């Protein structure tokens, strides 16, 4: 005769209790052959459920051997045990243990999902089983919409889904009314007649009476084992052992199923899902919009710099800005400017002097900056004419009393509607004729409230200010020479002419580089702060996922009982975490786009860059995986029996 279907040899199951251990099973010896219908009866606390859990491979003996079809279960891996539960065992619990987010068909399908059966096939089989059990009109009802008896029949259908050669029923009628209980027992007898091995655990002798063999246990020991009828019929031998490695199609099928489950459970807990996401949404929105702000500011500043002239070098007296001697250094002269103009790397040269003077037109008197410049000045500095014209080289030679005024001066000095061109204004007591007005600028540099009047530098030095030295020489470098090279040569030339370094130079290129560097640092800094909020969001996700694992322990237990592998549980929770984070990322990016749309503009320049969006996506995925991993692993490591026991 072949090995019995299930055999226990000296099986102990001890639970730690405080400092000591209590034994729920005390050295049980038992054999159950295929095709039997066995009732295990005993009072509450006698060890029936403990025995049932060991028989169903939900739990392992502390001592002793439990063999299934001759295979010692101690030598089977968790995956092999899961396969055994999935392929051959079917559980019926007192409290049904259906998954509340799935309808009847969905619940029945679960074991087949883990077995990798194609969707259409398993739906068909699930429906057929439910119809056979009289639930044809309740296919899409969720457990909450079904009566106890109906729920228990759904769980029978689930037990039969993958074949269910061995049906293990723990108090299957315990929560049912009399009629439903009798129906359930009739159903189990019918399955027995079809060749299923049935093991019923009960405390009720009238239920046990339906079985052919009654095993009575008390306090973890077998009191009696009596056969009332029928003989064990050998049915097909179970194949037990390590399951074969899954192929890609099966993995893909299980993956998409896990995804579907994740979406379902997220949809079932919308508010909680949203609150979980909130941290990620805010974090991602903060990162993306901060980077947008940084990028916008950088572009704005660079544009402003180019408005003060590209590849220009300024030469000024003194050691650096703010040198207090610089006011007394009078060695920078028009002759220096003339010498620089002869150099081949110089495109043009603009000498500058400036001072504050009173500006007068008729009865209006104001204080403004009178700047003596060359005709190149306007081009170098990027000024545009609103009307009139700029002065020319001839004006410089003639020391012409001509002036170009800026927009501020126009509006302050002249009444609205007056054409300023051709009008004579007084700079101090020197009359000049207005020949041009510049366009207003939104310059980030220079005081926008300052009134500017530009006149030829010769006129300024000799007629208005009465000084023979310059305050600044602006050199526009020829396009063929780099500003760095030009800067070196200018310093050389000036040092030779002055025989000392009583001047300093400013290279707009250097400013540009500095600004680029500074804004990059700023963006990095603010992004780092925003990143911290992302991490906090991630920890929030982890926290909620951990709580969710605890809250859903029973669900995990049920899934494991019907044959989910550890990797299936892991996958489900990990996918859920990643989905939450990804969805949070998408919403965060949408929020950032909204912020840029509403807040961004002239005063707050914001430019969303593709890479920051891509990085946001990457971040939220990584956060999902990183912070979802531990909760998912905790879920996967749960002991099936422990998970089931928790309510
Ligand atoms: P029955 O199903 O016959 O009512 P159980 O098998 O559930 O009994 O329990 C048998 C004994 O083992 C009881 O004394 C119970 O307190 C104890 N027991 C069961 N499960 C645990 C557990 N997880 N931890 C500690 N003691 C347990
Ligand atoms: Mg029990």
XYZ file of C-alpha atoms and ligand atoms in Angstrom:
675
model
C 0.000 0.000 0.000
C 1.259 3.485 -0.827
C 2.005 6.155 1.797
C -1.064 7.631 3.457
C -2.219 10.992 2.125
C -1.551 12.805 5.398
C 0.417 11.373 8.281
C 1.446 12.802 11.638
C 4.161 11.115 13.729
C 4.697 12.356 17.270
C 3.593 15.870 16.386
C 3.901 18.542 19.040
C 2.861 22.135 18.704
C 3.949 24.415 21.501
C 3.237 28.091 21.918
C 5.424 30.365 23.961
C 3.341 31.881 26.738
C 5.061 34.352 28.952
C 8.267 32.661 30.124
C 7.065 29.088 29.577
C 5.510 27.154 26.720
C 2.090 25.614 26.502
C 1.540 22.567 24.320
C -1.565 22.662 22.120
C -0.711 19.277 20.563
C 1.080 16.622 22.556
C 2.742 14.012 20.387
C -0.075 13.230 17.974
C 0.030 10.156 15.735
C -2.540 10.182 12.977
C -3.046 8.970 9.428
C -5.652 10.194 7.020
C -6.027 8.365 3.740
C -7.211 9.862 0.500
C -10.969 9.894 0.036
C -11.848 9.808 3.708
C -14.378 12.080 5.342
C -13.041 12.789 8.797
C -14.465 14.840 11.639
C -12.146 16.115 14.326
C -14.171 16.853 17.414
C -13.304 18.325 20.768
C -14.217 21.091 23.150
C -13.035 24.620 22.605
C -9.313 24.935 23.292
C -8.617 21.244 22.796
C -6.259 21.917 19.867
C -8.515 21.284 16.857
C -7.611 24.449 14.937
C -3.945 23.981 15.720
C -4.154 20.471 14.234
C -6.101 21.731 11.235
C -3.509 24.450 10.531
C -0.722 21.888 10.611
C -2.658 19.539 8.318
C -3.203 22.450 5.903
C 0.478 23.459 5.942
C -0.436 26.861 7.324
C 1.636 26.044 10.390
C 4.537 23.715 11.184
C 4.900 21.287 14.087
C 7.345 22.259 16.811
C 8.427 18.611 17.050
C 7.557 15.497 15.105
C 6.973 14.762 11.436
C 4.100 15.726 9.211
C 4.210 14.110 5.789
C 1.957 14.753 2.800
C 1.795 11.837 0.347
C 4.978 10.545 1.931
C 6.876 13.850 1.704
C 8.225 15.245 4.952
C 6.937 18.831 5.088
C 10.026 19.919 7.027
C 11.960 19.528 3.798
C 9.629 21.704 1.751
C 10.359 25.391 1.129
C 7.737 28.081 1.817
C 7.090 28.200 -1.936
C 6.552 24.446 -2.127
C 4.141 24.631 0.814
C 2.342 27.499 -0.899
C 2.102 25.357 -4.041
C 0.662 22.494 -1.992
C -2.008 24.761 -0.499
C -2.704 26.293 -3.870
C -2.938 23.137 -5.949
C -4.347 20.536 -3.580
C -5.809 22.008 -0.429
C -8.962 24.021 -0.067
C -9.815 25.854 3.135
C -13.207 26.673 4.539
C -13.112 28.909 7.583
C -15.701 29.560 10.228
C -15.612 33.275 9.375
C -15.460 32.643 5.605
C -12.385 34.879 5.192
C -13.425 36.360 1.862
C -11.660 39.462 0.503
C -14.035 42.367 0.945
C -12.870 44.387 -2.067
C -13.595 41.564 -4.529
C -16.958 40.286 -5.708
C -17.956 36.611 -5.533
C -16.302 35.684 -8.842
C -13.185 37.655 -7.902
C -12.877 35.814 -4.591
C -13.262 32.418 -6.201
C -10.667 33.342 -8.823
C -7.893 34.211 -6.370
C -6.296 30.728 -6.070
C -6.280 30.364 -9.874
C -4.626 33.760 -10.166
C -1.710 32.543 -8.100
C -1.652 29.337 -10.138
C -1.240 31.459 -13.261
C -4.414 30.363 -15.022
C -5.383 32.722 -17.869
C -8.036 35.215 -16.980
C -10.835 34.168 -19.312
C -10.437 30.517 -18.353
C -10.527 31.142 -14.639
C -13.518 33.466 -14.870
C -15.436 30.815 -16.682
C -14.523 28.166 -14.107
C -15.297 30.471 -11.182
C -18.705 31.272 -12.620
C -19.458 27.613 -13.297
C -18.532 26.693 -9.705
C -20.679 29.466 -8.247
C -23.596 28.460 -10.469
C -23.237 24.862 -9.339
C -23.380 26.044 -5.725
C -26.563 27.999 -6.446
C -25.001 31.446 -6.569
C -25.485 32.077 -10.293
C -27.401 35.266 -9.553
C -24.865 36.579 -7.017
C -21.727 36.564 -9.189
C -20.920 40.246 -8.844
C -21.992 40.660 -5.219
C -19.332 41.615 -2.714
C -19.142 39.673 0.591
C -20.961 42.504 2.363
C -23.915 41.958 0.022
C -24.128 38.199 0.724
C -25.648 36.252 3.613
C -23.459 34.032 5.809
C -24.564 30.862 4.038
C -23.878 32.428 0.657
C -20.453 33.634 1.751
C -19.607 30.162 2.983
C -20.630 28.707 -0.384
C -18.384 31.251 -2.107
C -15.545 30.018 0.074
C -16.339 26.409 -0.913
C -16.161 27.448 -4.558
C -12.809 29.085 -3.809
C -11.586 25.872 -2.154
C -12.559 23.906 -5.270
C -11.121 26.415 -7.734
C -7.801 24.645 -8.262
C -9.211 21.160 -7.661
C -9.261 21.090 -3.873
C -8.408 17.383 -3.492
C -8.278 17.910 0.261
C -10.908 20.164 1.818
C -10.096 21.423 5.286
C -13.090 22.982 7.027
C -12.637 24.617 10.426
C -16.073 24.942 12.090
C -17.712 25.449 8.666
C -21.178 25.684 10.187
C -20.165 27.617 13.277
C -21.458 30.959 12.062
C -24.413 29.658 10.044
C -28.066 29.209 10.898
C -29.440 25.639 11.082
C -30.673 25.469 7.525
C -27.516 26.879 5.956
C -25.457 24.600 8.172
C -27.316 21.536 6.947
C -26.935 22.677 3.337
C -23.208 23.098 3.904
C -22.838 19.592 5.327
C -24.839 18.144 2.435
C -22.514 19.945 0.063
C -19.419 18.577 1.798
C -20.880 15.062 1.650
C -21.547 15.515 -2.036
C -17.930 16.548 -2.579
C -16.813 13.533 -0.560
C -18.888 11.313 -2.823
C -17.039 12.840 -5.775
C -13.723 11.727 -4.316
C -12.554 14.772 -2.344
C -10.899 14.108 0.975
C -12.845 16.070 3.580
C -11.612 17.028 7.034
C -14.081 18.867 9.254
C -13.224 20.398 12.578
C -16.151 20.911 14.928
C -17.173 20.997 18.542
C -20.698 19.830 17.630
C -21.363 16.063 17.713
C -24.351 16.399 15.382
C -22.033 17.861 12.743
C -19.400 15.194 13.370
C -22.059 12.509 12.924
C -22.088 13.232 9.207
C -18.526 11.944 8.860
C -17.432 8.333 8.390
C -14.627 8.657 10.843
C -14.630 10.662 14.058
C -11.437 11.592 15.834
C -11.969 13.036 19.279
C -9.231 15.133 20.762
C -8.912 16.610 24.182
C -6.186 18.790 25.554
C -3.909 18.119 22.601
C -4.252 14.338 22.662
C -6.367 11.887 20.718
C -9.053 10.346 22.921
C -10.686 8.101 20.372
C -10.642 7.386 16.650
C -13.689 5.515 15.423
C -14.943 4.597 12.017
C -18.706 4.590 11.611
C -18.964 3.622 8.011
C -17.450 3.671 4.599
C -13.947 2.635 3.771
C -11.083 4.765 2.680
C -10.928 4.869 -1.097
C -7.589 5.613 -2.620
C -7.858 8.446 -5.132
C -5.195 10.100 -7.226
C -1.896 10.571 -5.410
C -0.871 14.198 -4.916
C 2.314 15.433 -6.482
C 4.289 17.145 -3.780
C 7.613 18.890 -4.158
C 9.324 22.033 -5.296
C 7.195 23.817 -7.905
C 8.858 24.350 -11.290
C 10.203 27.832 -11.966
C 7.527 30.032 -13.491
C 7.887 31.037 -17.127
C 7.715 34.619 -18.322
C 4.091 34.455 -19.359
C 3.057 33.265 -15.891
C 5.171 35.954 -14.226
C 3.637 38.582 -16.484
C 0.143 37.301 -15.725
C 0.795 37.408 -11.983
C 2.345 40.878 -12.277
C -0.640 42.350 -14.080
C -2.920 40.658 -11.563
C -0.969 42.222 -8.686
C -1.309 45.583 -10.447
C -5.064 45.106 -10.744
C -5.283 44.212 -7.056
C -3.251 47.284 -6.120
C -5.533 49.561 -8.145
C -8.619 47.909 -6.626
C -7.413 48.322 -3.086
C -6.341 51.928 -3.737
C -9.777 52.641 -5.150
C -11.400 50.943 -2.168
C -9.570 53.305 0.198
C -9.583 56.522 -1.808
C -9.236 58.993 1.028
C -6.436 57.068 2.693
C -4.657 56.690 -0.642
C -4.950 60.405 -1.280
C -3.688 61.351 2.169
C -0.771 58.981 1.699
C 0.021 60.673 -1.563
C -0.214 64.174 -0.162
C 3.375 64.201 1.061
C 4.630 63.069 -2.330
C 2.391 65.530 -4.162
C 3.653 68.469 -2.112
C 7.254 67.293 -2.291
C 7.252 66.809 -6.056
C 5.385 70.076 -6.654
C 7.920 71.863 -4.439
C 10.928 70.377 -6.232
C 9.595 71.020 -9.717
C 8.446 74.573 -9.050
C 11.584 75.501 -7.112
C 13.734 74.247 -9.955
C 11.462 76.163 -12.350
C 11.958 79.298 -10.272
C 15.733 78.811 -10.240
C 15.836 78.230 -13.973
C 13.548 81.185 -14.637
C 15.675 83.515 -12.518
C 18.859 82.327 -14.165
C 17.483 82.939 -17.637
C 16.191 86.349 -16.562
C 19.510 87.423 -15.074
C 21.457 86.209 -18.090
C 19.124 88.159 -20.344
C 19.683 91.252 -18.209
C 23.421 90.785 -18.436
C 23.315 90.543 -22.162
C 21.370 93.802 -22.102
C 24.322 95.515 -20.449
C 26.438 94.359 -23.342
C 28.193 91.192 -24.224
C 31.939 90.783 -24.412
C 32.688 94.130 -22.887
C 35.402 94.949 -20.401
C 35.196 97.912 -18.059
C 38.306 99.662 -16.750
C 37.904 101.743 -13.597
C 40.274 103.524 -11.251
C 41.161 102.007 -7.878
C 41.837 98.482 -6.699
C 38.268 97.269 -6.776
C 34.715 98.496 -6.297
C 34.479 100.694 -3.238
C 38.175 101.561 -3.106
C 38.111 104.890 -1.277
C 41.160 106.175 -3.131
C 39.424 105.782 -6.485
C 37.867 109.241 -6.273
C 41.347 110.751 -6.071
C 42.921 108.680 -8.833
C 42.887 110.825 -11.907
C 45.131 108.830 -14.206
C 42.451 107.319 -16.421
C 42.379 109.673 -19.401
C 40.972 109.995 -22.919
C 44.532 109.248 -24.126
C 44.261 105.760 -22.534
C 41.007 105.309 -24.415
C 42.637 106.406 -27.642
C 45.537 103.999 -27.097
C 43.145 101.104 -26.429
C 41.175 101.947 -29.558
C 44.310 101.232 -31.638
C 44.625 97.640 -30.355
C 43.598 94.946 -32.841
C 41.473 92.986 -30.347
C 39.400 96.045 -29.576
C 36.205 96.647 -31.480
C 35.367 99.998 -29.951
C 36.080 102.045 -26.848
C 33.766 104.222 -24.820
C 35.204 106.636 -22.255
C 32.860 107.643 -19.455
C 32.651 110.393 -16.898
C 29.647 111.087 -14.782
C 28.478 113.310 -11.983
C 25.307 114.516 -10.403
C 24.053 117.844 -11.642
C 20.864 119.787 -11.508
C 18.700 119.396 -14.593
C 16.500 122.316 -15.478
C 13.838 122.879 -18.068
C 11.778 126.057 -17.810
C 10.499 126.085 -14.230
C 11.220 122.387 -13.480
C 14.461 121.669 -11.653
C 15.649 118.155 -10.757
C 18.804 116.331 -9.772
C 20.148 113.766 -12.227
C 23.186 111.933 -13.440
C 25.056 113.629 -16.244
C 27.150 111.046 -18.056
C 29.744 111.854 -20.632
C 30.069 108.939 -23.025
C 31.167 108.072 -26.536
C 28.728 107.341 -29.367
C 29.488 103.602 -29.011
C 28.111 103.636 -25.512
C 24.512 103.108 -26.574
C 25.333 100.136 -28.731
C 27.604 98.590 -26.115
C 24.995 98.998 -23.406
C 22.127 97.958 -25.597
C 20.085 101.128 -25.431
C 17.376 101.588 -28.034
C 16.091 104.935 -29.232
C 12.466 105.808 -28.631
C 12.804 108.944 -30.713
C 15.430 111.342 -32.118
C 18.994 110.111 -32.540
C 22.241 109.398 -30.713
C 25.181 111.756 -30.956
C 28.083 110.873 -33.262
C 31.882 110.919 -33.418
C 31.572 114.398 -34.885
C 29.634 115.501 -31.805
C 32.521 114.230 -29.653
C 35.103 116.083 -31.721
C 33.098 119.314 -31.722
C 32.300 119.023 -28.008
C 28.735 119.487 -29.126
C 26.159 120.544 -26.581
C 23.822 117.695 -27.465
C 22.075 115.350 -25.043
C 20.273 112.029 -25.103
C 17.912 111.605 -22.173
C 16.338 108.491 -20.729
C 12.667 107.805 -20.329
C 12.659 108.805 -16.636
C 14.093 112.207 -17.370
C 11.578 112.708 -20.155
C 8.606 112.067 -17.905
C 9.950 114.046 -14.932
C 11.285 117.061 -16.764
C 8.746 117.585 -19.514
C 4.993 117.960 -19.263
C 3.068 115.172 -20.991
C 2.680 115.741 -24.692
C 5.663 118.069 -25.030
C 8.072 116.991 -27.765
C 11.484 117.064 -26.070
C 13.504 116.854 -29.287
C 15.114 120.214 -29.974
C 14.342 121.582 -26.499
C 17.200 123.123 -24.548
C 17.783 121.996 -20.976
C 20.324 123.267 -18.457
C 22.873 120.922 -16.905
C 24.029 123.065 -13.985
C 24.353 126.257 -15.988
C 25.409 124.702 -19.291
C 22.648 124.577 -21.924
C 22.364 121.456 -24.096
C 19.896 120.538 -26.783
C 17.962 117.251 -26.475
C 18.465 115.156 -29.617
C 17.256 111.715 -28.505
C 15.224 109.754 -25.932
C 15.929 106.099 -25.075
C 13.389 103.307 -24.696
C 12.528 102.399 -21.103
C 14.329 99.313 -19.795
C 13.464 96.783 -17.157
C 17.062 96.506 -16.151
C 17.952 94.549 -13.059
C 21.094 96.663 -12.941
C 21.163 100.373 -12.275
C 18.612 102.311 -10.340
C 15.423 102.647 -12.376
C 14.598 105.889 -10.571
C 17.798 107.628 -11.585
C 17.499 110.291 -14.238
C 20.130 109.949 -16.935
C 21.332 112.574 -19.350
C 24.068 111.447 -21.745
C 26.277 113.965 -23.511
C 29.526 113.536 -25.488
C 32.358 112.845 -23.032
C 34.401 115.725 -24.413
C 31.557 118.112 -23.735
C 31.148 116.656 -20.253
C 34.830 116.897 -19.331
C 35.531 120.318 -20.750
C 32.258 122.207 -20.559
C 30.072 120.706 -17.849
C 32.138 118.908 -15.212
C 35.476 120.533 -15.807
C 37.623 117.457 -15.204
C 40.388 115.975 -17.357
C 40.211 112.352 -16.185
C 37.735 109.516 -16.833
C 35.755 107.396 -14.384
C 35.479 104.434 -16.656
C 36.533 103.116 -20.025
C 34.317 100.441 -21.571
C 36.022 98.330 -24.203
C 34.032 96.234 -26.589
C 36.189 93.258 -27.517
C 36.383 92.200 -31.159
C 34.403 89.030 -31.822
C 37.555 87.204 -32.927
C 39.171 87.491 -29.478
C 38.015 85.895 -26.260
C 37.277 88.324 -23.454
C 39.726 86.537 -21.161
C 42.615 87.044 -23.574
C 41.560 90.634 -24.189
C 41.360 91.253 -20.453
C 44.994 90.144 -19.979
C 46.250 92.310 -22.775
C 44.286 95.342 -21.603
C 45.744 94.976 -18.122
C 49.262 94.721 -19.653
C 48.790 97.771 -21.815
C 47.296 99.889 -19.055
C 49.969 98.851 -16.608
C 52.695 99.862 -19.062
C 51.027 103.227 -19.648
C 50.429 103.976 -15.963
C 53.580 102.217 -14.661
C 51.403 100.988 -11.777
C 48.162 99.125 -11.329
C 45.885 101.934 -10.205
C 42.876 100.497 -12.031
C 40.761 97.383 -12.092
C 38.817 95.667 -14.839
C 35.405 94.017 -14.911
C 34.685 91.416 -17.498
C 30.968 90.841 -18.181
C 31.808 87.283 -19.153
C 33.129 86.690 -15.652
C 29.938 88.152 -14.243
C 27.908 85.848 -16.409
C 29.891 82.834 -15.271
C 29.571 83.875 -11.659
C 25.847 84.334 -11.978
C 25.504 80.991 -13.707
C 27.420 79.385 -10.896
C 25.534 81.224 -8.167
C 22.101 80.419 -9.533
C 23.136 76.792 -10.015
C 24.229 76.675 -6.377
C 21.033 78.380 -5.285
C 18.871 75.960 -7.252
C 20.813 73.047 -5.836
C 20.393 74.360 -2.328
C 16.670 74.980 -2.602
C 16.201 71.685 -4.410
C 17.954 69.957 -1.547
C 15.474 71.510 0.858
C 12.586 70.481 -1.386
C 14.128 67.010 -1.593
C 13.949 66.748 2.158
C 10.220 67.326 1.921
C 10.126 64.500 -0.645
C 11.894 62.188 1.748
C 9.455 63.176 4.478
C 6.654 62.368 2.035
C 8.294 59.003 1.371
C 8.470 58.249 5.066
C 4.775 59.111 5.214
C 4.121 56.547 2.503
C 6.151 53.958 4.380
C 4.292 54.710 7.578
C 0.889 54.312 5.970
C 2.002 51.177 4.128
C 3.224 49.665 7.404
C -0.097 50.470 9.022
C -1.849 49.087 5.987
C 0.102 45.830 6.238
C -0.957 45.495 9.865
C -4.500 46.391 8.990
C -4.586 43.927 6.144
C -2.858 41.074 7.908
C -5.955 38.925 7.608
C -6.120 39.584 3.869
C -2.490 38.527 3.587
C -3.269 35.404 5.623
C -6.176 34.520 3.359
C -4.077 35.045 0.271
C -1.359 32.827 1.672
C -3.883 30.169 2.691
C -5.147 29.948 -0.872
C -1.620 29.620 -2.169
C 0.006 33.039 -2.635
C 3.794 32.823 -2.618
C 5.820 35.228 -0.530
C 6.852 36.921 -3.771
C 3.189 37.427 -4.716
C 2.502 39.246 -1.451
C 5.701 41.242 -1.758
C 4.838 42.187 -5.326
C 1.334 43.301 -4.441
C 2.436 45.664 -1.678
C 5.428 46.968 -3.573
C 3.314 47.706 -6.632
C 0.825 49.486 -4.421
C 3.538 51.663 -2.885
C 5.044 52.493 -6.268
C 1.629 53.262 -7.722
C 0.801 55.589 -4.834
C 4.096 57.404 -5.305
C 3.869 57.549 -9.091
C 0.340 58.871 -8.986
C 1.486 61.340 -6.324
C 4.308 62.323 -8.666
C 1.936 62.941 -11.562
C -0.385 65.013 -9.374
C 2.630 66.874 -7.963
C 3.840 67.746 -11.456
C 0.333 68.861 -12.386
C 0.271 71.025 -9.274
C 3.659 72.517 -10.197
C 2.381 73.287 -13.713
C -0.600 74.996 -12.114
C 1.646 77.008 -9.804
C 3.819 78.109 -12.715
C 0.695 79.034 -14.672
C -0.758 81.113 -11.820
C 2.298 82.554 -10.063
C 4.872 82.556 -12.844
C 5.129 85.622 -14.990
C 7.090 88.852 -15.261
C 7.679 89.366 -11.550
C 8.318 85.682 -10.731
C 10.104 84.122 -13.672
C 9.492 80.333 -13.756
C 10.590 77.916 -16.446
C 9.702 74.216 -16.099
C 12.500 72.109 -17.463
C 12.058 68.640 -18.903
C 14.766 67.126 -16.779
C 13.179 68.292 -13.524
C 9.919 66.593 -14.531
C 11.827 63.444 -15.473
C 13.742 63.599 -12.196
C 10.465 64.047 -10.305
C 9.106 60.878 -11.910
C 12.308 59.054 -11.128
C 12.234 60.313 -7.550
C 8.681 59.220 -6.905
C 9.360 55.754 -8.312
C 12.497 55.374 -6.242
C 10.647 56.576 -3.143
C 7.876 54.078 -3.834
C 10.336 51.213 -4.147
C 12.573 52.330 -1.287
C 9.862 53.115 1.237
C 7.498 50.418 0.015
C 10.135 47.707 0.346
C 10.136 47.259 4.107
C 6.358 47.157 4.535
C 6.103 44.772 1.579
C 8.791 42.538 3.022
C 7.087 42.582 6.409
C 3.880 41.511 4.716
C 5.592 38.727 2.773
C 7.339 37.386 5.855
C 4.143 36.992 7.829
C 3.378 33.486 8.953
C 0.121 32.364 7.266
C -1.400 31.017 10.456
C -0.424 34.041 12.481
C -1.790 36.360 9.824
C -5.079 34.476 9.720
C -5.426 34.456 13.484
C -5.256 38.231 13.685
C -8.538 40.036 13.382
P -9.640 24.807 19.360
O -9.577 25.152 17.912
O -9.822 23.359 19.616
O -10.602 25.624 20.096
P -6.940 25.811 19.370
O -6.234 24.848 18.500
O -7.311 27.089 18.747
O -8.228 25.133 19.999
O -6.070 26.082 20.658
C -5.494 25.082 21.432
C -4.692 25.666 22.574
O -3.581 26.349 22.056
C -5.486 26.662 23.378
O -5.146 26.482 24.746
C -5.037 27.994 22.871
O -5.072 28.914 23.924
C -3.619 27.696 22.459
N -3.238 28.537 21.326
C -3.756 28.469 20.095
N -3.155 29.363 19.284
C -2.224 30.008 20.028
C -1.264 31.017 19.788
N -1.118 31.580 18.585
N -0.492 31.425 20.796
C -0.595 30.860 22.021
N -1.471 29.914 22.317
C -2.285 29.458 21.352
Mg -10.719 26.505 16.759
